[in-house]
């Protein structure tokens, strides 16, 4: 309990009655209640188009479009023939402040660069998503624009990405024709808050993850435990 | 004698199973949904049975299953006996108050006149106040037996708050008693069936407006809900139920929701005409200008009971609205409000009412 209470606003009759202020507050919340109930009722009987009754997004089913500048799960770009653009120059491994990247280089006679990663591991448990690897890459090979940020698992091994998990020619999930020509970073603060029309179901490609999990489960779990530091 | 006991038991069972438990259970859902809608949210809607979500109604069942399947943990430093009975004491005090509330006018069943009330005590009013104040024992025992500093702080806050506001509560109701000249609740309800000039119903809120304005906050303080949730104060001391888990914690919550129903019933009974509806007399609607609509006694009774329940639901809604609108009082503000502002007003109301009634 406060022993000394400094009163900046001395009590007036209106404030010490409490009822006017309390009723004013209840008027605001009750108005929200009835207006939202009315909108929910309109929606329930099939009248669409008005203001939404709530601004809640039903997250797993509906997802806000993410800013394109979001740093999400890594990917390594590939050439048209399918070989990685990465030349195993080790710059990203050097730049990484968390020591989460570890590259095993190999010679690659078939490519002009003559060098390629034999193994490329990113330990997401260590990664702080700073994006330094992306900036360091001289070949524009590593990107963090997959927009996959629901990274959860109950096994540590699943957080170690290996080369097959990273070689990802897929387009960014949240860029589609409806966002063509728009700068998501600028329009997104308004999207999803002003109107539900801009929302669409998230394209969460679960088959991709299931495949990856299968691959990881087939491998030896202990194989990824090597410390990178 | 036996038939009377059986009748009373039947009333208790019907009352509990038809009105109190369903209402309290649905209120847990209403509280979550109403607060969500007030705040432009959607609220709980994920629990489903075979894909059917029913606006989150199954969350009631999910909550029940969850709380009853959790570990019932008694802290090793607690007083086991008191710790175990405390939730039941609180629940008991909340539930017995229902006995004296008249839910409708007496009805005639098979030649017998049956009061829609469990116990028609001639001291119903005092009974209600007495058991209302027994609610403090649940808080005190829970806080004390937990042997935890914060639980004990919550209990101490609870005691001083509930004792302070009981005074205001009782004094505010003295005015109502003076107006109706009786402490029997059916008399008070019957008295509110009269009209001024045939138009304005003599509801308690109109005969005793100040008493109503004092009773409502004092009664909310008795139920320990926001803005008077200082004994719980989950953002500062977590409160008297700190050490409780599982089913016993759920009992505290259930008690809180039953108290909401009790308070709504009391406000309706004392200040909003109980089962009386405006212009509805025993024979049907009679307006001030003599226009009348005759109804059969059965229809009148059904209308009255429905009106009573509707009013009760409205006050449940209002309490949840208050709970999700107003911020918590500070403790010194609470006591100052109770003793220095509400108590003098309550005394003034008693004196003024007495003078008017004498004159």
mmCIF file of C-alpha atoms in Angstrom, chain B residues 23-213:
data_model
loop_
_atom_site.group_PDB
_atom_site.id
_atom_site.type_symbol
_atom_site.label_atom_id
_atom_site.label_comp_id
_atom_site.label_asym_id
_atom_site.label_seq_id
_atom_site.Cartn_x
_atom_site.Cartn_y
_atom_site.Cartn_z
ATOM 1 C CA UNK B 23 -26.012 -20.170 -15.655
ATOM 2 C CA UNK B 24 -22.658 -20.241 -13.834
ATOM 3 C CA UNK B 25 -21.185 -22.621 -16.410
ATOM 4 C CA UNK B 26 -22.417 -20.571 -19.335
ATOM 5 C CA UNK B 27 -21.147 -17.430 -17.610
ATOM 6 C CA UNK B 28 -17.570 -18.714 -17.841
ATOM 7 C CA UNK B 29 -18.087 -18.802 -21.587
ATOM 8 C CA UNK B 30 -20.011 -15.530 -21.652
ATOM 9 C CA UNK B 31 -17.257 -13.800 -19.732
ATOM 10 C CA UNK B 32 -14.636 -14.827 -22.257
ATOM 11 C CA UNK B 33 -16.751 -14.120 -25.314
ATOM 12 C CA UNK B 34 -18.250 -10.868 -24.078
ATOM 13 C CA UNK B 35 -14.886 -9.454 -23.103
ATOM 14 C CA UNK B 36 -13.532 -10.503 -26.492
ATOM 15 C CA UNK B 37 -16.343 -8.829 -28.374
ATOM 16 C CA UNK B 38 -16.017 -5.684 -26.295
ATOM 17 C CA UNK B 39 -12.345 -5.566 -27.255
ATOM 18 C CA UNK B 40 -12.885 -6.299 -30.974
ATOM 19 C CA UNK B 41 -11.563 -9.812 -30.538
ATOM 20 C CA UNK B 42 -13.161 -13.190 -31.214
ATOM 21 C CA UNK B 43 -12.500 -15.033 -27.982
ATOM 22 C CA UNK B 44 -12.228 -18.713 -27.267
ATOM 23 C CA UNK B 45 -13.386 -20.718 -30.272
ATOM 24 C CA UNK B 46 -10.935 -23.577 -30.669
ATOM 25 C CA UNK B 47 -12.424 -26.419 -28.647
ATOM 26 C CA UNK B 48 -14.446 -28.586 -30.984
ATOM 27 C CA UNK B 49 -16.332 -31.846 -31.000
ATOM 28 C CA UNK B 50 -16.051 -33.642 -34.344
ATOM 29 C CA UNK B 51 -15.157 -30.369 -35.995
ATOM 30 C CA UNK B 52 -18.166 -28.563 -34.572
ATOM 31 C CA UNK B 53 -17.036 -25.486 -32.713
ATOM 32 C CA UNK B 54 -20.356 -23.907 -31.683
ATOM 33 C CA UNK B 55 -18.807 -20.474 -31.014
ATOM 34 C CA UNK B 56 -16.513 -21.920 -28.408
ATOM 35 C CA UNK B 57 -19.261 -23.333 -26.204
ATOM 36 C CA UNK B 58 -17.309 -26.558 -25.851
ATOM 37 C CA UNK B 59 -14.620 -24.595 -24.082
ATOM 38 C CA UNK B 60 -16.786 -24.948 -20.983
ATOM 39 C CA UNK B 61 -16.397 -28.716 -21.158
ATOM 40 C CA UNK B 62 -12.740 -28.446 -22.060
ATOM 41 C CA UNK B 63 -12.109 -26.164 -19.086
ATOM 42 C CA UNK B 64 -13.897 -28.552 -16.775
ATOM 43 C CA UNK B 65 -11.989 -31.586 -18.002
ATOM 44 C CA UNK B 66 -8.741 -29.705 -17.811
ATOM 45 C CA UNK B 67 -9.145 -28.439 -14.288
ATOM 46 C CA UNK B 68 -10.409 -31.737 -12.939
ATOM 47 C CA UNK B 69 -7.617 -33.750 -14.542
ATOM 48 C CA UNK B 70 -4.860 -31.520 -13.182
ATOM 49 C CA UNK B 71 -2.838 -32.437 -10.158
ATOM 50 C CA UNK B 72 -4.525 -31.491 -6.914
ATOM 51 C CA UNK B 73 -1.494 -30.237 -5.067
ATOM 52 C CA UNK B 74 -1.444 -29.397 -1.387
ATOM 53 C CA UNK B 75 1.668 -27.509 -0.376
ATOM 54 C CA UNK B 76 3.656 -29.343 2.327
ATOM 55 C CA UNK B 77 3.686 -26.250 4.536
ATOM 56 C CA UNK B 78 -0.078 -25.769 4.377
ATOM 57 C CA UNK B 79 -2.676 -26.594 6.973
ATOM 58 C CA UNK B 80 -4.169 -29.544 5.150
ATOM 59 C CA UNK B 81 -7.592 -29.573 6.707
ATOM 60 C CA UNK B 82 -8.352 -25.879 6.305
ATOM 61 C CA UNK B 83 -6.727 -25.843 2.893
ATOM 62 C CA UNK B 84 -9.064 -28.575 1.713
ATOM 63 C CA UNK B 85 -12.302 -27.168 3.083
ATOM 64 C CA UNK B 86 -11.728 -23.493 2.210
ATOM 65 C CA UNK B 87 -13.018 -23.679 -1.385
ATOM 66 C CA UNK B 88 -16.123 -25.495 -0.202
ATOM 67 C CA UNK B 89 -16.817 -22.915 2.491
ATOM 68 C CA UNK B 90 -16.702 -20.167 -0.115
ATOM 69 C CA UNK B 91 -18.905 -22.098 -2.506
ATOM 70 C CA UNK B 92 -21.348 -23.000 0.258
ATOM 71 C CA UNK B 93 -21.764 -19.394 1.305
ATOM 72 C CA UNK B 94 -22.404 -18.356 -2.266
ATOM 73 C CA UNK B 95 -24.917 -21.105 -2.963
ATOM 74 C CA UNK B 96 -27.150 -21.047 0.118
ATOM 75 C CA UNK B 97 -28.207 -17.477 -0.611
ATOM 76 C CA UNK B 98 -30.398 -18.794 -3.413
ATOM 77 C CA UNK B 99 -32.735 -20.373 -0.893
ATOM 78 C CA UNK B 100 -34.561 -17.169 -0.014
ATOM 79 C CA UNK B 101 -34.878 -15.651 -3.485
ATOM 80 C CA UNK B 102 -38.423 -15.759 -4.852
ATOM 81 C CA UNK B 103 -38.235 -16.758 -8.506
ATOM 82 C CA UNK B 104 -41.867 -16.139 -9.259
ATOM 83 C CA UNK B 105 -45.287 -15.688 -7.746
ATOM 84 C CA UNK B 106 -46.804 -18.643 -5.873
ATOM 85 C CA UNK B 107 -48.290 -21.146 -8.306
ATOM 86 C CA UNK B 108 -51.074 -23.621 -7.760
ATOM 87 C CA UNK B 109 -50.110 -27.212 -8.498
ATOM 88 C CA UNK B 110 -52.716 -29.937 -7.895
ATOM 89 C CA UNK B 111 -54.640 -27.800 -5.463
ATOM 90 C CA UNK B 112 -51.631 -26.804 -3.389
ATOM 91 C CA UNK B 113 -50.162 -23.358 -3.421
ATOM 92 C CA UNK B 114 -46.443 -23.737 -4.079
ATOM 93 C CA UNK B 115 -44.099 -20.813 -3.554
ATOM 94 C CA UNK B 116 -41.407 -20.517 -6.218
ATOM 95 C CA UNK B 117 -38.855 -20.115 -3.477
ATOM 96 C CA UNK B 118 -36.951 -22.751 -1.557
ATOM 97 C CA UNK B 119 -37.379 -21.301 1.915
ATOM 98 C CA UNK B 120 -39.823 -18.514 2.665
ATOM 99 C CA UNK B 121 -38.062 -17.291 5.793
ATOM 100 C CA UNK B 122 -39.548 -14.345 7.590
ATOM 101 C CA UNK B 123 -35.980 -13.190 8.166
ATOM 102 C CA UNK B 124 -34.986 -13.869 4.560
ATOM 103 C CA UNK B 125 -33.295 -10.555 4.312
ATOM 104 C CA UNK B 126 -31.052 -11.135 7.323
ATOM 105 C CA UNK B 127 -30.322 -14.683 6.187
ATOM 106 C CA UNK B 128 -29.146 -13.295 2.881
ATOM 107 C CA UNK B 129 -26.855 -10.756 4.516
ATOM 108 C CA UNK B 130 -25.542 -13.301 7.014
ATOM 109 C CA UNK B 131 -24.564 -15.861 4.408
ATOM 110 C CA UNK B 132 -23.316 -13.173 2.087
ATOM 111 C CA UNK B 133 -20.821 -12.212 4.743
ATOM 112 C CA UNK B 134 -19.845 -15.842 5.317
ATOM 113 C CA UNK B 135 -18.157 -15.669 1.930
ATOM 114 C CA UNK B 136 -15.251 -14.007 3.680
ATOM 115 C CA UNK B 137 -14.441 -17.277 5.432
ATOM 116 C CA UNK B 138 -13.571 -18.955 2.166
ATOM 117 C CA UNK B 139 -11.067 -16.187 1.481
ATOM 118 C CA UNK B 140 -9.641 -16.101 4.986
ATOM 119 C CA UNK B 141 -9.268 -19.846 5.328
ATOM 120 C CA UNK B 142 -7.733 -20.190 1.881
ATOM 121 C CA UNK B 143 -5.226 -17.426 2.490
ATOM 122 C CA UNK B 144 -4.369 -18.475 6.024
ATOM 123 C CA UNK B 145 -4.069 -22.207 5.462
ATOM 124 C CA UNK B 146 -1.853 -21.761 2.394
ATOM 125 C CA UNK B 147 0.869 -20.439 4.706
ATOM 126 C CA UNK B 148 2.116 -18.251 1.923
ATOM 127 C CA UNK B 149 2.915 -14.567 2.301
ATOM 128 C CA UNK B 150 1.071 -13.469 -0.775
ATOM 129 C CA UNK B 151 -1.953 -15.640 -0.152
ATOM 130 C CA UNK B 152 -2.089 -14.237 3.348
ATOM 131 C CA UNK B 153 -1.813 -10.685 2.053
ATOM 132 C CA UNK B 154 -4.713 -11.420 -0.251
ATOM 133 C CA UNK B 155 -6.720 -12.845 2.611
ATOM 134 C CA UNK B 156 -6.055 -9.810 4.790
ATOM 135 C CA UNK B 157 -7.039 -7.483 2.001
ATOM 136 C CA UNK B 158 -10.129 -9.607 1.495
ATOM 137 C CA UNK B 159 -11.136 -9.355 5.137
ATOM 138 C CA UNK B 160 -10.808 -5.605 5.407
ATOM 139 C CA UNK B 161 -12.500 -5.050 2.059
ATOM 140 C CA UNK B 162 -15.421 -7.360 2.663
ATOM 141 C CA UNK B 163 -16.040 -6.174 6.220
ATOM 142 C CA UNK B 164 -15.909 -2.538 5.124
ATOM 143 C CA UNK B 165 -18.314 -3.016 2.301
ATOM 144 C CA UNK B 166 -20.667 -5.224 4.277
ATOM 145 C CA UNK B 167 -21.436 -2.190 6.411
ATOM 146 C CA UNK B 168 -22.369 -0.142 3.371
ATOM 147 C CA UNK B 169 -24.268 -3.072 1.898
ATOM 148 C CA UNK B 170 -26.364 -3.564 5.012
ATOM 149 C CA UNK B 171 -27.048 0.131 5.506
ATOM 150 C CA UNK B 172 -28.044 0.593 1.875
ATOM 151 C CA UNK B 173 -30.553 -2.211 2.258
ATOM 152 C CA UNK B 174 -32.011 -0.749 5.450
ATOM 153 C CA UNK B 175 -33.587 1.899 3.236
ATOM 154 C CA UNK B 176 -35.285 -0.813 1.178
ATOM 155 C CA UNK B 177 -36.561 -2.480 4.318
ATOM 156 C CA UNK B 178 -37.924 0.830 5.600
ATOM 157 C CA UNK B 179 -39.814 1.420 2.372
ATOM 158 C CA UNK B 180 -41.470 -1.991 2.355
ATOM 159 C CA UNK B 181 -41.769 -2.453 6.112
ATOM 160 C CA UNK B 182 -40.747 -6.087 5.930
ATOM 161 C CA UNK B 183 -37.628 -8.239 5.847
ATOM 162 C CA UNK B 184 -39.401 -10.994 3.924
ATOM 163 C CA UNK B 185 -38.202 -10.983 0.336
ATOM 164 C CA UNK B 186 -41.615 -11.960 -1.143
ATOM 165 C CA UNK B 187 -43.107 -8.922 0.607
ATOM 166 C CA UNK B 188 -40.456 -6.692 -0.869
ATOM 167 C CA UNK B 189 -41.105 -8.081 -4.344
ATOM 168 C CA UNK B 190 -44.874 -7.787 -3.926
ATOM 169 C CA UNK B 191 -44.469 -4.183 -2.781
ATOM 170 C CA UNK B 192 -42.668 -3.382 -6.006
ATOM 171 C CA UNK B 193 -45.667 -4.487 -8.045
ATOM 172 C CA UNK B 194 -47.556 -1.257 -7.286
ATOM 173 C CA UNK B 195 -47.495 1.721 -9.625
ATOM 174 C CA UNK B 196 -47.466 5.455 -9.240
ATOM 175 C CA UNK B 197 -50.339 6.999 -11.199
ATOM 176 C CA UNK B 198 -50.792 3.578 -12.790
ATOM 177 C CA UNK B 199 -47.790 4.183 -15.016
ATOM 178 C CA UNK B 200 -44.494 4.237 -13.136
ATOM 179 C CA UNK B 201 -43.662 0.937 -11.450
ATOM 180 C CA UNK B 202 -42.609 1.300 -7.825
ATOM 181 C CA UNK B 203 -39.381 -0.541 -8.347
ATOM 182 C CA UNK B 204 -36.707 -0.284 -5.698
ATOM 183 C CA UNK B 205 -34.412 1.575 -8.038
ATOM 184 C CA UNK B 206 -36.979 4.382 -8.197
ATOM 185 C CA UNK B 207 -38.015 4.379 -4.535
ATOM 186 C CA UNK B 208 -34.451 3.998 -3.317
ATOM 187 C CA UNK B 209 -32.140 5.314 -6.072
ATOM 188 C CA UNK B 210 -29.298 6.199 -3.706
ATOM 189 C CA UNK B 211 -29.507 2.800 -2.054
ATOM 190 C CA UNK B 212 -29.163 1.183 -5.463
ATOM 191 C CA UNK B 213 -26.159 3.301 -6.391
#
